[in-house]
CSV table of C-alpha atoms (C1' of nucleotides) in Angstrom, one decimal:
chain,number,residue,atom,x,y,z
A,208,MET,CA,-41.1,3.4,-38.4
A,209,GLN,CA,-37.8,5.1,-38.1
A,210,GLN,CA,-34.8,2.9,-37.7
A,211,ILE,CA,-32.4,4.1,-35.1
A,212,ASN,CA,-29.0,2.7,-35.8
A,213,PHE,CA,-26.4,1.4,-33.3
A,214,VAL,CA,-24.2,4.4,-33.5
A,215,THR,CA,-27.1,6.6,-32.6
A,216,ILE,CA,-27.8,4.5,-29.6
A,217,MET,CA,-24.2,4.6,-28.4
A,218,LYS,CA,-24.1,8.4,-28.8
A,219,GLN,CA,-27.2,8.6,-26.6
A,220,GLU,CA,-25.5,6.5,-23.9
A,221,LYS,CA,-24.3,8.9,-21.4
A,222,HIS,CA,-23.2,6.1,-19.1
A,223,TYR,CA,-21.4,2.8,-19.7
A,224,ILE,CA,-23.4,1.0,-17.0
A,225,ASN,CA,-26.5,1.6,-19.1
A,226,SER,CA,-25.0,-0.1,-22.1
A,227,ILE,CA,-26.0,-3.5,-23.3
A,228,TYR,CA,-22.5,-4.8,-22.5
A,229,TYR,CA,-22.7,-3.9,-18.8
A,230,GLN,CA,-26.3,-5.0,-18.5
A,231,LEU,CA,-25.4,-8.4,-20.0
A,232,GLU,CA,-22.6,-8.8,-17.6
A,233,GLN,CA,-24.8,-8.0,-14.6
A,234,THR,CA,-27.5,-10.3,-15.8
A,235,ALA,CA,-25.0,-13.1,-16.3
A,236,LYS,CA,-23.8,-12.7,-12.8
A,237,TYR,CA,-27.3,-13.4,-11.5
A,238,CYS,CA,-27.4,-16.5,-13.7
A,239,LYS,CA,-24.0,-17.7,-12.5
A,240,HIS,CA,-25.0,-17.2,-8.8
A,241,LEU,CA,-28.3,-18.9,-9.3
A,242,GLY,CA,-26.6,-22.0,-10.8
A,243,THR,CA,-23.7,-22.1,-8.3
A,244,GLN,CA,-26.2,-21.8,-5.4
A,245,LEU,CA,-28.2,-24.7,-6.8
A,246,PHE,CA,-25.2,-26.9,-7.3
A,247,GLN,CA,-24.0,-26.3,-3.8
A,248,LYS,CA,-27.5,-26.7,-2.3
A,249,LEU,CA,-27.9,-30.1,-4.0
A,250,ASP,CA,-24.4,-31.1,-3.1
A,251,LEU,CA,-23.7,-32.3,-6.6
A,252,PRO,CA,-20.4,-34.1,-7.3
A,253,VAL,CA,-19.5,-31.6,-10.1
A,254,SER,CA,-19.3,-27.9,-10.4
A,255,LEU,CA,-21.5,-25.9,-12.7
A,256,ASP,CA,-18.5,-25.4,-15.1
A,257,GLU,CA,-17.8,-29.1,-15.0
A,258,PHE,CA,-21.4,-29.9,-15.8
A,259,SER,CA,-21.6,-27.5,-18.7
A,260,THR,CA,-18.3,-28.9,-20.0
A,261,LEU,CA,-19.8,-32.4,-19.9
A,262,ASP,CA,-22.8,-31.1,-21.7
A,263,THR,CA,-20.6,-29.5,-24.4
A,264,ILE,CA,-18.6,-32.7,-24.9
A,265,LYS,CA,-21.9,-34.6,-25.2
A,266,ILE,CA,-23.1,-32.3,-28.0
A,267,TYR,CA,-19.9,-31.6,-29.9
A,268,GLY,CA,-18.4,-35.1,-29.5
A,269,GLU,CA,-14.7,-35.9,-29.9
A,270,VAL,CA,-12.9,-32.6,-30.2
A,271,CYS,CA,-9.3,-31.8,-29.1
A,272,GLN,CA,-8.8,-29.7,-26.0
A,273,ARG,CA,-8.1,-26.5,-27.8
A,274,ASP,CA,-11.3,-26.7,-29.7
A,275,LEU,CA,-13.2,-27.5,-26.5
A,276,ALA,CA,-11.6,-24.4,-25.0
A,277,LYS,CA,-13.0,-22.4,-27.8
A,278,LEU,CA,-16.5,-23.8,-27.2
A,279,ILE,CA,-16.6,-23.3,-23.4
A,280,LEU,CA,-14.7,-19.9,-23.8
A,281,LYS,CA,-12.0,-20.7,-21.3
A,282,ASP,CA,-8.3,-20.7,-22.0
A,283,ARG,CA,-6.3,-23.9,-22.6
A,284,PRO,CA,-4.9,-24.3,-19.1
A,285,SER,CA,-8.4,-23.9,-17.5
A,286,THR,CA,-9.9,-26.4,-19.9
A,287,GLY,CA,-7.1,-28.9,-19.2
A,288,ARG,CA,-7.7,-28.6,-15.5
A,289,ILE,CA,-11.5,-29.1,-15.8
A,290,LEU,CA,-10.8,-32.2,-17.9
A,291,ASN,CA,-8.3,-33.4,-15.3
A,292,SER,CA,-11.0,-33.1,-12.6
A,293,LEU,CA,-13.7,-34.8,-14.7
A,294,GLU,CA,-11.2,-37.6,-15.5
A,295,GLU,CA,-10.3,-38.1,-11.9
A,296,LYS,CA,-14.0,-38.4,-11.1
A,297,GLY,CA,-14.4,-41.0,-13.8
A,298,LEU,CA,-16.9,-39.0,-15.8
A,299,ILE,CA,-14.8,-38.8,-19.0
A,300,LYS,CA,-12.1,-40.9,-20.7
A,301,ARG,CA,-9.3,-39.2,-22.6
A,302,PHE,CA,-7.5,-40.8,-25.6
A,303,ALA,CA,-4.8,-39.9,-28.0
A,304,ASP,CA,-5.9,-39.1,-31.6
A,305,THR,CA,-4.6,-37.1,-34.5
A,306,LYS,CA,-6.0,-33.9,-36.1
A,307,ASN,CA,-4.2,-32.7,-39.2
A,308,ASN,CA,-1.5,-35.2,-38.6
A,309,ARG,CA,-1.0,-33.7,-35.1
A,310,LEU,CA,-1.2,-35.6,-31.9
A,311,VAL,CA,-4.2,-34.4,-29.8
A,312,ARG,CA,-6.1,-35.5,-26.8
A,313,LYS,CA,-9.8,-36.1,-27.3
A,314,THR,CA,-12.5,-36.9,-24.8
A,315,THR,CA,-15.6,-39.0,-24.5
A,316,LEU,CA,-18.1,-39.4,-21.7
A,317,THR,CA,-17.9,-42.6,-19.6
A,318,ILE,CA,-21.1,-44.5,-18.7
A,319,GLU,CA,-21.0,-42.7,-15.3
A,320,GLY,CA,-20.5,-39.4,-17.1
A,321,GLU,CA,-23.6,-40.0,-19.3
A,322,LYS,CA,-25.6,-41.1,-16.3
A,323,LEU,CA,-24.6,-38.0,-14.3
A,324,LEU,CA,-25.3,-35.7,-17.2
A,325,ASP,CA,-28.8,-37.1,-17.5
A,326,GLU,CA,-29.5,-37.0,-13.8
A,327,VAL,CA,-28.3,-33.5,-13.3
A,328,THR,CA,-30.1,-32.3,-16.4
A,329,LYS,CA,-33.3,-33.8,-15.0
A,330,ILE,CA,-32.7,-32.1,-11.6
A,331,LEU,CA,-32.2,-28.8,-13.3
A,332,LYS,CA,-35.5,-29.2,-15.2
A,333,ASP,CA,-37.3,-30.1,-12.0
A,334,TYR,CA,-35.8,-27.0,-10.4
A,335,PHE,CA,-36.9,-24.7,-13.1
A,336,ILE,CA,-40.3,-26.2,-13.1
A,337,SER,CA,-40.6,-25.4,-9.4
A,338,MET,CA,-39.5,-21.8,-10.1
A,339,PRO,CA,-42.1,-19.1,-10.7
A,340,GLU,CA,-42.4,-18.2,-14.3
A,341,ILE,CA,-40.1,-15.3,-14.5
A,342,LEU,CA,-41.2,-14.3,-17.9
A,343,SER,CA,-43.7,-15.9,-20.3
A,344,GLY,CA,-42.1,-18.7,-22.2
A,345,SER,CA,-42.4,-17.2,-25.6
A,346,LYS,CA,-40.7,-14.1,-24.3
A,347,VAL,CA,-37.8,-16.0,-22.9
A,348,GLU,CA,-37.4,-18.0,-26.1
A,349,GLU,CA,-37.5,-14.8,-28.1
A,350,LEU,CA,-34.9,-13.2,-25.8
A,351,LYS,CA,-32.7,-16.3,-26.1
A,352,LEU,CA,-32.7,-16.1,-29.9
A,353,LYS,CA,-31.9,-12.4,-29.9
A,354,ILE,CA,-29.0,-13.0,-27.4
A,355,LYS,CA,-27.6,-15.8,-29.6
A,356,GLU,CA,-27.8,-13.5,-32.6
A,357,PHE,CA,-26.0,-10.7,-30.7
A,358,LYS,CA,-23.4,-13.2,-29.4
A,359,GLU,CA,-22.6,-14.5,-32.9
A,360,ALA,CA,-22.2,-11.0,-34.1
A,361,LEU,CA,-20.0,-10.1,-31.1
A,362,LYS,CA,-17.9,-13.2,-31.7
A,363,GLU,CA,-16.6,-11.6,-34.9
A,364,GLN,CA,-15.4,-8.5,-33.1
A,365,VAL,CA,-13.5,-10.1,-30.3
A,366,GLU,CA,-10.1,-11.8,-30.5
A,367,MET,CA,-10.3,-14.5,-27.9
A,368,ASN,CA,-6.7,-15.8,-28.2
A,369,ILE,CA,-7.5,-19.4,-27.3
B,1209,MET,CA,-51.2,-17.0,-31.1
B,1210,GLN,CA,-50.5,-19.7,-28.6
B,1211,GLN,CA,-48.5,-18.7,-25.6
B,1212,ILE,CA,-45.8,-21.2,-24.7
B,1213,ASN,CA,-44.9,-20.8,-21.1
B,1214,PHE,CA,-41.5,-20.9,-19.4
B,1215,VAL,CA,-42.0,-24.4,-17.9
B,1216,THR,CA,-42.8,-25.7,-21.4
B,1217,ILE,CA,-39.6,-24.2,-22.7
B,1218,MET,CA,-37.5,-25.6,-20.0
B,1219,LYS,CA,-39.0,-29.1,-20.5
B,1220,GLN,CA,-38.0,-28.8,-24.1
B,1221,GLU,CA,-34.4,-28.0,-23.2
B,1222,LYS,CA,-32.5,-31.1,-23.6
B,1223,HIS,CA,-29.2,-29.4,-22.9
B,1224,TYR,CA,-28.2,-26.8,-20.3
B,1225,ILE,CA,-25.8,-25.1,-22.7
B,1226,ASN,CA,-28.8,-24.2,-24.9
B,1227,SER,CA,-30.5,-22.5,-22.0
B,1228,ILE,CA,-30.8,-18.7,-21.7
B,1229,TYR,CA,-28.7,-18.8,-18.6
B,1230,TYR,CA,-25.7,-20.4,-20.3
B,1231,GLN,CA,-26.1,-18.3,-23.4
B,1232,LEU,CA,-26.1,-15.1,-21.3
B,1233,GLU,CA,-23.0,-16.2,-19.6
B,1234,GLN,CA,-21.2,-16.9,-22.9
B,1235,THR,CA,-22.3,-13.6,-24.4
B,1236,ALA,CA,-21.2,-11.7,-21.3
B,1237,LYS,CA,-17.7,-13.3,-21.7
B,1238,TYR,CA,-17.4,-11.8,-25.1
B,1239,CYS,CA,-18.5,-8.4,-23.7
B,1240,LYS,CA,-16.0,-8.6,-20.9
B,1241,HIS,CA,-13.1,-9.6,-23.3
B,1242,LEU,CA,-14.0,-6.8,-25.7
B,1243,GLY,CA,-13.9,-4.2,-22.9
B,1244,THR,CA,-10.8,-5.6,-21.2
B,1245,GLN,CA,-8.9,-5.7,-24.6
B,1246,LEU,CA,-9.9,-2.1,-25.3
B,1247,PHE,CA,-8.8,-0.8,-21.9
B,1248,GLN,CA,-5.4,-2.6,-22.3
B,1249,LYS,CA,-5.0,-1.4,-25.9
B,1250,LEU,CA,-5.5,2.2,-24.9
B,1251,ASP,CA,-3.4,1.8,-21.8
B,1252,LEU,CA,-6.0,3.5,-19.6
B,1253,PRO,CA,-5.1,4.3,-16.0
B,1254,VAL,CA,-8.1,2.3,-14.7
B,1255,SER,CA,-9.5,-1.2,-15.2
B,1256,LEU,CA,-12.9,-1.8,-16.7
B,1257,ASP,CA,-14.2,-2.7,-13.3
B,1258,GLU,CA,-12.8,0.5,-11.8
B,1259,PHE,CA,-14.3,2.5,-14.6
B,1260,SER,CA,-17.8,1.0,-14.2
B,1261,THR,CA,-17.5,1.6,-10.5
B,1262,LEU,CA,-16.7,5.3,-11.1
B,1263,ASP,CA,-19.7,5.4,-13.4
B,1264,THR,CA,-21.9,3.8,-10.8
B,1265,ILE,CA,-20.8,6.3,-8.1
B,1266,LYS,CA,-21.5,9.1,-10.5
B,1267,ILE,CA,-25.1,8.0,-11.1
B,1268,TYR,CA,-26.1,6.8,-7.6
B,1269,GLY,CA,-24.2,9.4,-5.6
B,1270,GLU,CA,-23.2,9.0,-2.1
B,1271,VAL,CA,-23.9,5.5,-1.0
B,1272,CYS,CA,-22.1,3.4,1.6
B,1273,GLN,CA,-19.8,0.6,0.5
B,1274,ARG,CA,-22.2,-2.2,1.1
B,1275,ASP,CA,-24.9,-0.5,-1.0
B,1276,LEU,CA,-22.3,0.1,-3.7
B,1277,ALA,CA,-21.4,-3.6,-3.6
B,1278,LYS,CA,-25.0,-4.5,-4.2
B,1279,LEU,CA,-25.0,-2.1,-7.2
B,1280,ILE,CA,-21.9,-3.4,-8.9
B,1281,LEU,CA,-22.6,-7.0,-7.8
B,1282,LYS,CA,-19.3,-7.7,-6.1
B,1283,ASP,CA,-18.8,-8.7,-2.5
B,1284,ARG,CA,-17.8,-6.3,0.2
B,1285,PRO,CA,-14.1,-7.1,0.2
B,1286,SER,CA,-13.8,-6.7,-3.6
B,1287,THR,CA,-15.7,-3.5,-3.4
B,1288,GLY,CA,-13.5,-2.1,-0.7
B,1289,ARG,CA,-10.3,-3.0,-2.7
B,1290,ILE,CA,-11.6,-1.3,-5.9
B,1291,LEU,CA,-12.3,1.8,-3.8
B,1292,ASN,CA,-8.8,1.6,-2.2
B,1293,SER,CA,-7.3,1.5,-5.7
B,1294,LEU,CA,-9.5,4.4,-7.0
B,1295,GLU,CA,-8.6,6.4,-3.9
B,1296,GLU,CA,-4.9,5.8,-4.3
B,1297,LYS,CA,-5.2,7.0,-7.9
B,1298,GLY,CA,-6.9,10.2,-6.6
B,1299,LEU,CA,-10.1,9.6,-8.5
B,1300,ILE,CA,-12.4,9.4,-5.5
B,1301,LYS,CA,-12.6,10.8,-2.0
B,1302,ARG,CA,-14.0,8.8,0.9
B,1303,PHE,CA,-15.6,10.4,3.9
B,1304,ALA,CA,-17.3,9.2,7.1
B,1305,ASP,CA,-21.1,9.6,7.3
B,1306,THR,CA,-24.0,7.9,9.1
B,1307,LYS,CA,-26.8,5.8,7.7
B,1308,ASN,CA,-29.5,4.7,10.2
B,1309,ASN,CA,-27.3,6.0,13.0
B,1310,ARG,CA,-24.5,3.8,11.8
B,1311,LEU,CA,-21.1,5.0,10.8
B,1312,VAL,CA,-20.5,4.3,7.1
B,1313,ARG,CA,-17.9,5.3,4.5
B,1314,LYS,CA,-19.3,7.1,1.5
B,1315,THR,CA,-17.6,8.2,-1.7
B,1316,THR,CA,-17.6,11.1,-4.2
B,1317,LEU,CA,-15.6,11.6,-7.3
B,1318,THR,CA,-12.7,14.0,-7.2
B,1319,ILE,CA,-12.2,16.6,-10.0
B,1320,GLU,CA,-9.7,14.2,-11.6
B,1321,GLY,CA,-12.3,11.4,-11.2
B,1322,GLU,CA,-15.0,13.4,-13.0
B,1323,LYS,CA,-12.5,14.3,-15.7
B,1324,LEU,CA,-11.3,10.7,-16.3
B,1325,LEU,CA,-14.9,9.4,-16.3
B,1326,ASP,CA,-15.8,11.9,-19.0
B,1327,GLU,CA,-12.7,11.2,-21.1
B,1328,VAL,CA,-13.0,7.5,-21.0
B,1329,THR,CA,-16.7,7.7,-21.7
B,1330,LYS,CA,-15.9,9.7,-24.8
B,1331,ILE,CA,-13.2,7.2,-25.8
B,1332,LEU,CA,-15.7,4.4,-25.5
B,1333,LYS,CA,-18.2,6.2,-27.6
B,1334,ASP,CA,-15.6,6.9,-30.3
B,1335,TYR,CA,-14.6,3.3,-30.2
B,1336,PHE,CA,-18.2,2.0,-30.7
B,1337,ILE,CA,-18.7,4.5,-33.5
B,1338,SER,CA,-15.7,3.0,-35.3
B,1339,MET,CA,-17.2,-0.5,-34.8
B,1340,PRO,CA,-19.3,-2.0,-37.5
B,1341,GLU,CA,-23.0,-2.0,-36.7
B,1342,ILE,CA,-23.4,-5.3,-35.1
B,1343,LEU,CA,-27.1,-5.2,-35.1
B,1344,SER,CA,-29.5,-2.4,-36.1
B,1345,GLY,CA,-29.8,0.1,-33.3
B,1346,SER,CA,-33.5,-0.5,-32.6
B,1347,LYS,CA,-32.8,-4.2,-32.2
B,1348,VAL,CA,-30.0,-3.5,-29.7
B,1349,GLU,CA,-32.2,-1.1,-27.8
B,1350,GLU,CA,-35.0,-3.6,-27.8
B,1351,LEU,CA,-32.7,-6.4,-26.6
B,1352,LYS,CA,-31.3,-4.2,-23.9
B,1353,LEU,CA,-34.8,-3.5,-22.5
B,1354,LYS,CA,-35.7,-7.2,-22.6
B,1355,ILE,CA,-32.4,-8.1,-20.8
B,1356,LYS,CA,-33.1,-5.5,-18.1
B,1357,GLU,CA,-36.5,-6.9,-17.6
B,1358,PHE,CA,-35.2,-10.4,-17.4
B,1359,LYS,CA,-32.4,-9.3,-15.0
B,1360,GLU,CA,-34.9,-7.5,-12.7
B,1361,ALA,CA,-37.1,-10.7,-12.5
B,1362,LEU,CA,-34.0,-12.8,-11.9
B,1363,LYS,CA,-32.9,-10.6,-9.1
B,1364,GLU,CA,-35.9,-11.6,-7.1
B,1365,GLN,CA,-34.9,-15.3,-7.4
B,1366,VAL,CA,-31.2,-15.0,-6.4
B,1367,GLU,CA,-29.9,-14.5,-2.9
B,1368,MET,CA,-26.7,-12.5,-3.5
B,1369,ASN,CA,-25.5,-12.4,0.2
B,1370,ILE,CA,-23.8,-9.0,-0.1
C,469,DA,C1',-30.1,-4.3,32.0
C,470,DT,C1',-28.2,-7.8,29.8
C,471,DA,C1',-27.8,-10.8,26.0
C,472,DA,C1',-28.7,-11.8,21.3
C,473,DT,C1',-28.9,-10.3,16.7
C,474,DA,C1',-27.8,-7.3,12.7
C,475,DT,C1',-25.0,-3.9,10.0
C,476,DT,C1',-20.7,-2.2,8.2
C,477,DG,C1',-16.1,-2.5,6.7
C,478,DT,C1',-11.7,-5.0,7.0
C,479,DT,C1',-8.3,-8.9,7.0
C,480,DG,C1',-6.8,-13.4,5.7
C,481,DT,C1',-7.0,-17.4,2.9
C,482,DA,C1',-8.2,-20.6,-0.5
C,483,DA,C1',-9.9,-21.2,-5.2
C,484,DA,C1',-10.4,-19.7,-9.9
C,485,DT,C1',-8.8,-17.3,-13.8
C,486,DG,C1',-5.9,-15.5,-17.2
C,487,DC,C1',-1.5,-15.1,-19.3
C,488,DA,C1',3.3,-15.9,-20.4
C,489,DA,C1',6.5,-19.4,-21.2
C,490,DC,C1',7.7,-23.9,-22.3
C,491,DA,C1',8.3,-28.7,-24.7
C,492,DA,C1',7.0,-31.6,-28.4
C,493,DA,C1',5.9,-32.1,-33.0
C,494,DT,C1',4.3,-30.7,-37.5
C,495,DT,C1',4.1,-27.5,-41.4
C,496,DA,C1',6.0,-23.7,-44.1
C,497,DA,C1',9.7,-20.9,-45.8
C,498,DT,C1',14.1,-20.0,-47.8
D,1066,DA,C1',18.2,-29.3,-46.0
D,1067,DT,C1',17.9,-26.2,-42.6
D,1068,DT,C1',15.5,-22.7,-40.3
D,1069,DA,C1',11.4,-20.4,-39.0
D,1070,DA,C1',6.7,-20.4,-37.8
D,1071,DT,C1',2.4,-22.9,-36.1
D,1072,DT,C1',-0.3,-26.0,-33.3
D,1073,DT,C1',-1.2,-28.5,-29.1
D,1074,DG,C1',-1.1,-29.3,-24.3
D,1075,DT,C1',1.2,-28.4,-19.8
D,1076,DT,C1',3.5,-25.8,-15.9
D,1077,DG,C1',4.2,-21.8,-13.2
D,1078,DC,C1',2.9,-17.4,-11.6
D,1079,DA,C1',0.3,-13.3,-10.7
D,1080,DT,C1',-4.1,-11.3,-10.4
D,1081,DT,C1',-8.9,-11.8,-9.3
D,1082,DT,C1',-12.5,-13.6,-6.7
D,1083,DA,C1',-15.2,-15.6,-3.3
D,1084,DC,C1',-16.0,-16.7,1.4
D,1085,DA,C1',-15.3,-17.0,6.2
D,1086,DA,C1',-14.0,-14.6,10.3
D,1087,DC,C1',-13.3,-10.6,12.8
D,1088,DA,C1',-13.9,-5.9,15.2
D,1089,DA,C1',-16.8,-2.2,16.0
D,1090,DT,C1',-21.2,-0.4,16.7
D,1091,DA,C1',-26.2,-0.2,16.8
D,1092,DT,C1',-30.7,-2.4,17.3
D,1093,DT,C1',-33.7,-5.8,19.2
D,1094,DA,C1',-35.2,-9.3,22.5
D,1095,DT,C1',-35.8,-11.3,27.0
DNA sequence: ATAATATTGTTGTAAATGCAACAAATTAAT
DNA sequence: ATTAATTTGTTGCATTTACAACAATATTAT
């Protein structure tokens, strides 16, 4: 089987909107709309961004705000504002800590935060169960792995300035 | 080989940020940054969104603004503003037409628009050629097809209200 | 025929986002 | 030792974006 390389593919691309970059962007828009609509329909007390930030903190634990920003791919001001909102809602606690002898602010979920994260995660699962099977599960899983692989490679090429 | 279905996959997802929806969003952010950085670095006379809009008009021809909005997945006001900007720059011409006996505004590229589209498309190609091969070409092509498939299925599930 | 509904494009406004600049504090350089 | 550069988090601002409301017009319903 002949291997067609990336350059060859790009040369064959007559139009940017047929590139994987644009297709990914468009697909992500549908994902974002789907999530936002669900969060509004269910009248949840957090936004989708706040929820995924909670989820990130739960997984990656006590990181400073800048490291969290790098994880959620938002800039430092946006990250700070999301944390302000989560703190006002009593879902996280912030505390001072040091990282390389430098004063930083770290974050943990409160009991209420843990509870909400579990509840909304369950709601999302129930919602996806009620959805028609868009693609067979193994295909989705396979696609997800390929996207992650592509994302990790892309990460090396993009200067994020966070 | 046992087929694992979508529901099974979602049940196994303990965290939203590991879902294909969030992974797609994150990957698209890298794509967006990559493109925006390039357009700024080269000091191009159009934004990435304006360029992809030009490309869309080139492919889909004379469509009304609402149909164009559905293609570029932006709302009607945003679409109108992008067209205003492209018109001010002399890259498109707008003209009145009818669609189902209804007065609509349609768009075509000017000579300058065509020229700029070709030039920037070539610049993008050269840029991608200069990039290291992120993934082997066949893998990227395969991934793109799967993403398109996923996107088309997703489209049926999302009410875009455009 | 009249009213209700739908389509298209625009305007206005509020929210989100990114970016530059800043203050505080530490490390590195000369 | 003094200066320069780096890291972290915040504030302010300008751009983008979404969403509701509107005007104009055509279709549909009663």
